[in-house]
CSV table of C-alpha atoms and ligand atoms in Angstrom, one decimal:
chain,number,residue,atom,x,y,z
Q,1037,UNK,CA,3.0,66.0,-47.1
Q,1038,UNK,CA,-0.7,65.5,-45.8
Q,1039,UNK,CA,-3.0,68.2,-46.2
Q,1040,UNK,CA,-3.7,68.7,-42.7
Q,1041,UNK,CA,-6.6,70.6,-42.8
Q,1042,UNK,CA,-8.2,68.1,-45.4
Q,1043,UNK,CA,-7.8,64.8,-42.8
Q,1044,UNK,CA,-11.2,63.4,-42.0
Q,1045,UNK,CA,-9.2,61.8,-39.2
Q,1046,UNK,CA,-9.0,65.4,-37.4
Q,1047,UNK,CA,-12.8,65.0,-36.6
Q,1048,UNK,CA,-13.1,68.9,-36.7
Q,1049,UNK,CA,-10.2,70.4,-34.9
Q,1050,UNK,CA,-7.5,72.4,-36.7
Q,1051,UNK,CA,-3.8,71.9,-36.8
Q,1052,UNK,CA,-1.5,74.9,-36.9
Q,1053,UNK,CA,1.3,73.1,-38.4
Q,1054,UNK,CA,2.9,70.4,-39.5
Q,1055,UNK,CA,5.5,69.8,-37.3
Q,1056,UNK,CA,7.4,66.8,-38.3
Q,1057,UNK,CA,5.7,64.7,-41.6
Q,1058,UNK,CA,5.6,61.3,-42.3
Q,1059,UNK,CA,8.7,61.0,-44.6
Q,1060,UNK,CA,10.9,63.3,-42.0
Q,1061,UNK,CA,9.9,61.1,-39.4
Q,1062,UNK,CA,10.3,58.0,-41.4
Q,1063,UNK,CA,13.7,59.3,-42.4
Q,1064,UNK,CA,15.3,59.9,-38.5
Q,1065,UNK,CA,13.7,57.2,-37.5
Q,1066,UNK,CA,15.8,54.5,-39.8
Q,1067,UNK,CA,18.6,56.9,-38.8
Q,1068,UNK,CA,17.9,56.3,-35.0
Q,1069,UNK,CA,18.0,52.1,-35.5
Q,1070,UNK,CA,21.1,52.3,-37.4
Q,1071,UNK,CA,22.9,54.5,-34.4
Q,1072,UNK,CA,21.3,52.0,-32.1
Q,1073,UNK,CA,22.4,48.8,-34.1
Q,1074,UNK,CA,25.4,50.2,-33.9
Q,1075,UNK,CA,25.7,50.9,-30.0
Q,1076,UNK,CA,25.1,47.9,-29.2
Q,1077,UNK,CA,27.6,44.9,-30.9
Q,1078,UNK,CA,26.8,42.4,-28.7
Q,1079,UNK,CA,24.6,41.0,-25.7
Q,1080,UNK,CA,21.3,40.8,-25.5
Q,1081,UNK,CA,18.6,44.3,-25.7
Q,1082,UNK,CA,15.6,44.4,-24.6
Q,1083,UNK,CA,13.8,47.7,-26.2
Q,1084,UNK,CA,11.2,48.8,-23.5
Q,1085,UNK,CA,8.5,50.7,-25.0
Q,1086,UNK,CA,6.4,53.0,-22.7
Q,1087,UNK,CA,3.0,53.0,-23.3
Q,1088,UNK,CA,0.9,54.7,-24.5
Q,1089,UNK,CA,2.8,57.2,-26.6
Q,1090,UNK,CA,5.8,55.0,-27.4
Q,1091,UNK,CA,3.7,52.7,-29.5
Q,1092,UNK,CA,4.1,53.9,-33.2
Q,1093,UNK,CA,7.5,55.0,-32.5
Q,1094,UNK,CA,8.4,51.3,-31.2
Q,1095,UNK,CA,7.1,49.6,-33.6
Q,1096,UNK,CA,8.5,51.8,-36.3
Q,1097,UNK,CA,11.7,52.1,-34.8
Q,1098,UNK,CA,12.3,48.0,-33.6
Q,1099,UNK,CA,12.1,46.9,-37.9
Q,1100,UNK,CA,14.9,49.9,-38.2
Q,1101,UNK,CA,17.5,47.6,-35.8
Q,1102,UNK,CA,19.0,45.1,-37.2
Q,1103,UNK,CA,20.3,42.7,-34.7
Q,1104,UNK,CA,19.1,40.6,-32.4
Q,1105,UNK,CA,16.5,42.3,-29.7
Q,1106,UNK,CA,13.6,41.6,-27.6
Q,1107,UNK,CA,10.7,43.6,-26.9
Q,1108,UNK,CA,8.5,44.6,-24.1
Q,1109,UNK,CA,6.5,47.2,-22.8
Q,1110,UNK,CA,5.8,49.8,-19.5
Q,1111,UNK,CA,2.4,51.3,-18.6
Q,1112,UNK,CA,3.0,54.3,-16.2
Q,1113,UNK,CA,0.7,56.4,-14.3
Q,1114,UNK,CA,0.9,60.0,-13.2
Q,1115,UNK,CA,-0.8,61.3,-10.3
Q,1116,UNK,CA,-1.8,65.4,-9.7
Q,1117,UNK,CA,-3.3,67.7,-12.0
Q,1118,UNK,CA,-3.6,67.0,-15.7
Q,1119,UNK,CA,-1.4,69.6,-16.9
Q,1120,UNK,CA,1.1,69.4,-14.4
Q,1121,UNK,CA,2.7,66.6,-13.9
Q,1122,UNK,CA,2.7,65.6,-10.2
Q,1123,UNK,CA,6.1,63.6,-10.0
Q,1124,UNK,CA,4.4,60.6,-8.7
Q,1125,UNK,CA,4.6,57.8,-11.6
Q,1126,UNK,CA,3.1,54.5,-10.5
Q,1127,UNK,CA,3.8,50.9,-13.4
Q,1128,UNK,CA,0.3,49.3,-14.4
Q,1129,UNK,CA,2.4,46.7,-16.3
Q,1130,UNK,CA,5.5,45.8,-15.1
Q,1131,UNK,CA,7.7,44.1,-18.0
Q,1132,UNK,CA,7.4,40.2,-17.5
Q,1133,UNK,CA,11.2,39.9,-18.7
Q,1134,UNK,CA,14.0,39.4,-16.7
Q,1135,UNK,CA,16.3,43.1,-16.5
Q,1136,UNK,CA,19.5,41.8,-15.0
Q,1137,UNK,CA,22.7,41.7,-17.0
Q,1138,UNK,CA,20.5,43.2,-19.8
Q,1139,UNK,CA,21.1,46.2,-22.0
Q,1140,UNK,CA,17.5,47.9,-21.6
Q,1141,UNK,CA,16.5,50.4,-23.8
Q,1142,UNK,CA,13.9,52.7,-22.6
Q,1143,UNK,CA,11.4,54.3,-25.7
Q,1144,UNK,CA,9.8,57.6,-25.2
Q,1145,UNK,CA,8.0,59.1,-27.4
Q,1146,UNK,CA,8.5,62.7,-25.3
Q,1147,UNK,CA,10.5,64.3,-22.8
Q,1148,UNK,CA,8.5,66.9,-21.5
Q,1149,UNK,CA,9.2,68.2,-17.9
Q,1150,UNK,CA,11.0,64.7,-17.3
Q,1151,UNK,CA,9.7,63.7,-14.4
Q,1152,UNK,CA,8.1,60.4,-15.7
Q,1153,UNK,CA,11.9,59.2,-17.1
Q,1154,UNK,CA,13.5,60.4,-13.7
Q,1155,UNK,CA,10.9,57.9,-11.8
Q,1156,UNK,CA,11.2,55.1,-14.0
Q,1157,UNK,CA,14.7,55.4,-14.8
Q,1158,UNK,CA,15.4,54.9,-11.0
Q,1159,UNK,CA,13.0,52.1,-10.9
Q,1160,UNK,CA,14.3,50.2,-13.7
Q,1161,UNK,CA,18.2,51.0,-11.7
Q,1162,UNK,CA,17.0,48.9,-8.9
Q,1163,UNK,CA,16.6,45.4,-11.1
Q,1164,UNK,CA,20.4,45.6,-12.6
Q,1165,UNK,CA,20.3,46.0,-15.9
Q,1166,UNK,CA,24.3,45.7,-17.5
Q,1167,UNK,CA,23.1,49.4,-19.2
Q,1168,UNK,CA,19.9,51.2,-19.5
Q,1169,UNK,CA,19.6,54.1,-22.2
Q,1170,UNK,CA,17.1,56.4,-23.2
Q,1171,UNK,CA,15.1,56.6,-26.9
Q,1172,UNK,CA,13.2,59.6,-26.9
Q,1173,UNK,CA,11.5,60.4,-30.9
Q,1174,UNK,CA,11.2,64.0,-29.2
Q,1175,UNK,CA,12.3,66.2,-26.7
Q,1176,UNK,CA,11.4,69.7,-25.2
Q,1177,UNK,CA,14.8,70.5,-23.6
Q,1178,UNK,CA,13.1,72.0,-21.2
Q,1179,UNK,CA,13.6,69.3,-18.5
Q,1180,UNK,CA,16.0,70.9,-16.4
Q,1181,UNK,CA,15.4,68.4,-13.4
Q,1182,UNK,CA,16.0,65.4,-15.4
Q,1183,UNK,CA,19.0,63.4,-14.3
Q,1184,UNK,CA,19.0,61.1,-17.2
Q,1185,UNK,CA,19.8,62.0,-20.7
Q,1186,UNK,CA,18.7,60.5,-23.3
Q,1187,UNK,CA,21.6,59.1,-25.6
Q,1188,UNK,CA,19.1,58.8,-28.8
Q,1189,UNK,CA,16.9,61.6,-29.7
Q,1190,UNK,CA,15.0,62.0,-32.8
Q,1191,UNK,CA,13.9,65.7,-32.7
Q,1192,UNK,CA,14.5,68.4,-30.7
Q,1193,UNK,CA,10.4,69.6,-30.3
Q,1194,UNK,CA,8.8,72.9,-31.0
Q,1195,UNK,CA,7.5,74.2,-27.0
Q,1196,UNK,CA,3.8,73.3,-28.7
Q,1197,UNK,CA,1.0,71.6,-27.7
Q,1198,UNK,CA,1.6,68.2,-30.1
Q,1199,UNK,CA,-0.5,65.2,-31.3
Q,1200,UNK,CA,0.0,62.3,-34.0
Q,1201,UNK,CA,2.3,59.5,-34.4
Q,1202,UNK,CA,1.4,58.3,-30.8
Q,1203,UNK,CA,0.5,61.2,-29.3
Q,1204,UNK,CA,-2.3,62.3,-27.7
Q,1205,UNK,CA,-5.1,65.3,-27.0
Q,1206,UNK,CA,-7.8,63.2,-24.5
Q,1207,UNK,CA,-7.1,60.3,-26.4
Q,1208,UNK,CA,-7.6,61.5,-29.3
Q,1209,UNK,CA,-5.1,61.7,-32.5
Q,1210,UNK,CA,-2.9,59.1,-31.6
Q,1211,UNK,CA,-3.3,57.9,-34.9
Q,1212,UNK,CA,-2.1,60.7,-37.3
Q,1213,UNK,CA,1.1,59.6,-39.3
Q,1214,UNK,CA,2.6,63.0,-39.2
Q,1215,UNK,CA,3.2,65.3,-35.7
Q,1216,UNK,CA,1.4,68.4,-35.8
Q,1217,UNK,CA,0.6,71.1,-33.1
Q,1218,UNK,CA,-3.0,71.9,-32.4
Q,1219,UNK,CA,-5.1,75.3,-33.0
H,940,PRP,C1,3.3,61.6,-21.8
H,940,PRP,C2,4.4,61.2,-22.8
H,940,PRP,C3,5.6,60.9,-21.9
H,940,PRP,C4,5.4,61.9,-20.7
H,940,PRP,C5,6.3,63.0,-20.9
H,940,PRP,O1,2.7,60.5,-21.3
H,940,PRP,O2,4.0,60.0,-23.5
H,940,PRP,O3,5.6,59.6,-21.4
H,940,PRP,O4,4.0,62.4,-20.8
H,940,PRP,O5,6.1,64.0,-19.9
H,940,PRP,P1,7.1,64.4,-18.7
H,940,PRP,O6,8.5,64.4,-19.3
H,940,PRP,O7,6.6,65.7,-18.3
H,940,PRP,O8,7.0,63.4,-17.6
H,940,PRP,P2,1.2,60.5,-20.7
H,940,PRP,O9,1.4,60.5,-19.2
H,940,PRP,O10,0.4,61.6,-21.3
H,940,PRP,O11,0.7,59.1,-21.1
H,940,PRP,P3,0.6,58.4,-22.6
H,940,PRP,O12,1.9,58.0,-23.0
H,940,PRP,O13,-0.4,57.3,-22.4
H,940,PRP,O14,0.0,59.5,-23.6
């Protein structure tokens, strides 16, 4: 496991904890693309990554499936106060590829309070996709409004405040391989 409190990449803050290292994650993850190569036998899939968060996750998680897929990505936009999420999700980048008759998988790298699936989920309804299933790496289960599920989840998360592997604090610690919870 990496020392957390040793990683230059930290600039400074503290972790409290490891939450989920590199070789756990590394481990679900190739778990998560064989349940998904399996799920899906035949027609095409397009894995939709949501950006920002999604993006080690995808890229991580797209060499674990091993059939034919095609990849693009959503940029979403919430409105309101920081820490609350307003409910109002607007796309910056709308996926260039044809939905219809597609099976679109939708990667998250967290459910939090859900609203940001329940807006783009609905969205992404309107264009006629043959399915269109949810990839979450990790979720809060606190997300009593949500009214999708997600079929594929890779952890259930600790109610923390979590960074690494995608996500963020400002912007910041994206980058960390592992998923800790900040001091
Ligand atoms: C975060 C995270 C999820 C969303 C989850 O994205 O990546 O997309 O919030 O929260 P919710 O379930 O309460 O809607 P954020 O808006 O911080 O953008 P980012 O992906 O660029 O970090």
């Amino acid at each position: 496991m990496t020392s957390a409190l040793a990683d230059p990449r930290l600039s400074g803050r503290t972790v409290r904890r490891i939450a989920f290292d590199e070789e756990t994650i590394a481990a679900r993850v190739a778990e998560l693309g064989a349940e998904i190569t399996a799920a899906y036998p035949d027609g095409d899939l397009l894995v939709l990554g949501l950006l920002k968060g999604s993006f080690i996750f995808l890229s991580d998680l797209v060499r674990q499936i091993t059939r034919p897929l095609q990849v693009d990505f959503l940029v979403a936009v919430s409105y309101g106060d920081a820490m609350v999420s307003s409910g109002t999700v607007r796309l910056l980048y709308d996926p260039e590829t044809r939905l219809e008759g597609k099976q679109i998988l939708l990667v998250e790298d967290i459910v939090d309070s859900g609203r940001t699936l329940n807006k783009l989920m609905s969205l992404l309804e309107e264009r006629s996709p043959r399915s269109l299933e949810i990839c979450a790496l990790l979720h809060k289960r606190i997300a009593d409004e949500l009214h999708y599920e997600a079929r594929f989840v890779g952890f259930d998360a600790p109610h923390e405040f979590l960074v690494g592997y995608g996500l963020d604090h400002a912007e910041n610690f994206r980058h960390l391989p592992y998923i800790a919870s900040l001091q």
